[in-house]
Amino acid sequence: MSDADPKIEIESVTSPHHVQRVDKARFIAMRDALLPVLPSEAPGISIAEAKAALLSDLSQELFPGGEKAGWWLKAVQLDLEAKGVIERSGKGPVRLFKTEKPT
């Protein structure tokens, strides 16, 4: 997969060994919006809190009016969890925080 490829392969913590190809620009935009809003330690913040915090920083070109932001947030969350970049704390509802592992 070259840098010019418009797709990126992502993983999911809930489906080990399953790889999905998704739009690279949207994935990176969501990842770059999500990581700065996540705290560096547990208990972290909820998905709803993360989404509310990052919506204003999302590209309106890629996510007009926040369209599809929830789906992309979940895709990025599951991929970053699979890679160990973010973690969930405790039991539900899901709360996320960053680990020390670089992206």
Rosetta silent file (secondary structure, phi, psi, omega in degrees, C-alpha in Angstrom):
SEQUENCE: MSDADPKIEIESVTSPHHVQRVDKARFIAMRDALLPVLPSEAPGISIAEAKAALLSDLSQELFPGGEKAGWWLKAVQLDLEAKGVIERSGKGPVRLFKTEKPT
SCORE:     score description
SCORE:     0.000 S_00000001
   1 L     0.000  120.094 -178.474    0.000    0.000    0.000 S_00000001
   2 L   -87.702  167.392  177.253    1.638    3.250   -1.108 S_00000001
   3 L   -64.722  -24.456 -179.703    1.273    6.704    0.457 S_00000001
   4 L   -81.427   -9.697 -179.282   -0.789    7.679   -2.598 S_00000001
   5 L   -65.511  126.869 -179.407   -3.302    4.892   -1.912 S_00000001
   6 L   -75.880   -1.515  179.948   -6.626    6.481   -0.917 S_00000001
   7 E  -115.113  156.023  176.723   -7.369    3.506    1.376 S_00000001
   8 E  -134.280  146.395  178.020   -5.823    2.391    4.647 S_00000001
   9 E   -90.983  130.517  178.736   -6.013   -0.986    6.386 S_00000001
  10 E  -123.332  158.390  179.187   -7.453   -0.919    9.883 S_00000001
  11 L  -111.357  176.883  174.928   -7.877   -3.543   12.572 S_00000001
  12 L  -141.464  130.602  178.053  -10.474   -4.082   15.253 S_00000001
  13 L   -62.365  -25.994 -178.195   -9.915   -5.079   18.857 S_00000001
  14 L   -85.936  -14.793  179.377  -13.236   -6.971   18.701 S_00000001
  15 L  -134.132   75.219 -179.314  -12.294   -8.987   15.571 S_00000001
  16 L   -54.720  144.414  177.494   -8.639  -10.016   15.804 S_00000001
  17 L    71.931    3.661  176.140   -6.961  -10.843   12.492 S_00000001
  18 L  -100.749  125.849  179.908   -9.705   -9.089   10.504 S_00000001
  19 L  -115.849  138.560  179.116   -8.470   -6.208    8.383 S_00000001
  20 E  -125.859  142.298  176.688  -10.719   -3.721    6.643 S_00000001
  21 E   -99.117  127.103 -178.049   -9.787   -1.129    4.021 S_00000001
  22 E  -133.314  170.425  179.087  -11.300    2.306    4.567 S_00000001
  23 E   -61.781  120.763 -175.346  -10.870    5.855    3.292 S_00000001
  24 H   -65.843  -44.270 -177.178   -7.441    7.020    4.429 S_00000001
  25 H   -62.231  -43.849  179.927   -8.214   10.758    4.562 S_00000001
  26 H   -68.170  -40.680  179.274  -11.285   10.318    6.775 S_00000001
  27 H   -60.413  -50.160 -177.408   -9.520    7.841    9.044 S_00000001
  28 H   -64.949  -40.253  178.153   -6.523   10.125    9.560 S_00000001
  29 H   -60.551  -43.897  179.957   -8.721   13.191   10.064 S_00000001
  30 H   -69.105  -43.304  178.583  -10.728   11.399   12.757 S_00000001
  31 H   -58.979  -45.267 -178.495   -7.631    9.938   14.417 S_00000001
  32 H   -69.006  -22.634  175.480   -5.980   13.359   14.487 S_00000001
  33 H   -85.081  -34.605 -176.357   -9.120   14.894   16.013 S_00000001
  34 H   -74.078  -48.761 -172.452   -9.648   12.094   18.579 S_00000001
  35 H   -56.955  -42.097  179.839   -6.205   11.690   20.095 S_00000001
  36 H   -65.974  -22.933 -178.588   -5.827   15.271   21.396 S_00000001
  37 H   -88.396  -11.374 -179.425   -9.155   15.122   23.270 S_00000001
  38 L   -84.999  134.725  175.629   -8.367   11.868   25.095 S_00000001
  39 L   -71.422  164.390 -177.449   -6.784   12.110   28.535 S_00000001
  40 L   -91.905    5.988  178.703   -3.555   10.227   29.266 S_00000001
  41 L  -150.926  160.159  178.336   -4.908    8.241   32.183 S_00000001
  42 L   -66.307  151.741   11.440   -7.919    6.340   33.389 S_00000001
  43 L   -83.847   -5.957  179.524  -10.813    6.709   33.825 S_00000001
  44 L    78.769 -163.378  178.689  -10.735    8.605   30.515 S_00000001
  45 E  -126.090  158.179 -179.486  -13.767   10.087   28.789 S_00000001
  46 E   -74.422  164.658  177.040  -16.876    8.549   27.289 S_00000001
  47 H   -60.344  -42.822 -179.889  -17.410    8.139   23.560 S_00000001
  48 H   -62.502  -41.525  177.985  -20.122   10.813   23.681 S_00000001
  49 H   -65.040  -41.640  178.917  -17.772   13.241   25.454 S_00000001
  50 H   -62.867  -45.442 -179.383  -15.007   12.519   22.939 S_00000001
  51 H   -62.077  -44.687  179.475  -17.346   13.064   19.992 S_00000001
  52 H   -61.722  -38.279 -177.656  -18.638   16.347   21.407 S_00000001
  53 H   -72.380  -30.028 -174.305  -15.073   17.543   22.027 S_00000001
  54 H   -97.653  -16.541 -175.252  -13.756   16.710   18.557 S_00000001
  55 H   -54.587  -39.904 -177.385  -16.653   17.710   16.280 S_00000001
  56 H   -70.023  -19.185 -179.535  -15.569   21.338   15.969 S_00000001
  57 H   -95.327   -4.134 -179.415  -12.096   20.276   14.812 S_00000001
  58 L   -75.963  146.058  176.144  -13.259   17.895   12.074 S_00000001
  59 L   -62.964  123.643  176.806  -12.845   18.819    8.435 S_00000001
  60 L   -69.300  -23.520  177.338  -16.167   20.085    7.091 S_00000001
  61 L   -68.582  -42.168 -178.910  -15.063   18.857    3.672 S_00000001
  62 L   -86.398  -31.216 -176.709  -14.733   15.263    4.902 S_00000001
  63 L  -131.210   67.755 -177.286  -17.458   15.368    7.579 S_00000001
  64 H   -59.478  122.111 -179.429  -20.027   18.002    6.519 S_00000001
  65 H    63.515   20.825 -178.339  -22.097   18.880    9.572 S_00000001
  66 H    80.011    9.867 -178.093  -20.486   15.988   11.464 S_00000001
  67 L   -55.773  130.558  178.571  -21.977   13.490    9.003 S_00000001
  68 L    66.446    8.944 -178.211  -20.777    9.919    9.631 S_00000001
  69 H   -61.423  -37.381  179.984  -18.562   11.125   12.504 S_00000001
  70 H   -63.016  -43.071  179.625  -19.944    8.461   14.857 S_00000001
  71 H   -64.452  -45.667 -178.709  -19.084    5.609   12.496 S_00000001
  72 H   -68.281  -35.706  176.542  -15.581    6.934   11.874 S_00000001
  73 H   -60.543  -45.094  179.682  -15.012    7.569   15.572 S_00000001
  74 H   -64.859  -41.717  178.940  -15.865    3.933   16.309 S_00000001
  75 H   -60.981  -45.146  179.383  -13.631    2.676   13.471 S_00000001
  76 H   -66.812  -43.145  178.526  -10.687    4.723   14.742 S_00000001
  77 H   -55.613  -52.056 -176.504  -11.382    3.721   18.352 S_00000001
  78 H   -64.861  -37.835  178.183  -11.361   -0.008   17.564 S_00000001
  79 H   -66.774  -47.228 -179.175   -8.229    0.275   15.398 S_00000001
  80 H   -67.026  -31.907  173.669   -6.297    2.268   17.990 S_00000001
  81 H   -65.671  -43.698  179.789   -7.380   -0.162   20.714 S_00000001
  82 H   -61.469  -33.198 -179.007   -6.144   -3.081   18.593 S_00000001
  83 L   -87.989   -5.051  178.443   -2.796   -1.306   18.193 S_00000001
  84 L    78.924   14.872 -179.142   -2.561   -0.489   21.924 S_00000001
  85 L   -81.218  -32.032  175.098   -2.561    3.294   21.390 S_00000001
  86 E  -130.159  160.907  179.113   -5.738    3.785   23.451 S_00000001
  87 E  -136.927  159.761  171.471   -7.437    1.679   26.124 S_00000001
  88 E   -95.096  148.264  176.026  -10.827    1.299   27.760 S_00000001
  89 L  -113.364  138.746  175.522  -11.103    1.703   31.502 S_00000001
  90 L    57.080 -158.879  177.974  -13.304   -0.396   33.729 S_00000001
  91 L   -96.787  170.959 -176.078  -16.686   -1.717   32.719 S_00000001
  92 L   -46.158  157.211   -5.010  -19.357    0.073   30.668 S_00000001
  93 L   -69.572  155.551 -176.755  -20.074    2.618   29.624 S_00000001
  94 L   -60.399  129.488  174.032  -16.919    2.680   27.532 S_00000001
  95 E  -126.933  135.252 -173.913  -14.397    5.309   28.641 S_00000001
  96 E  -115.441  148.177  172.370  -11.208    5.845   26.639 S_00000001
  97 E  -149.400  157.946 -179.266   -7.744    7.137   27.416 S_00000001
  98 E   -79.897  150.478  171.799   -4.388    7.262   25.624 S_00000001
  99 L  -101.314 -175.411  178.170   -1.510    4.927   26.438 S_00000001
 100 L   -82.753  -10.642 -176.363    2.185    5.731   26.127 S_00000001
 101 L   -71.011  129.865  179.922    2.397    3.802   22.842 S_00000001
 102 L   -72.893  157.727  178.901    2.945    6.134   19.844 S_00000001
 103 L   -80.603    0.000    0.000    0.624    6.106   16.833 S_00000001
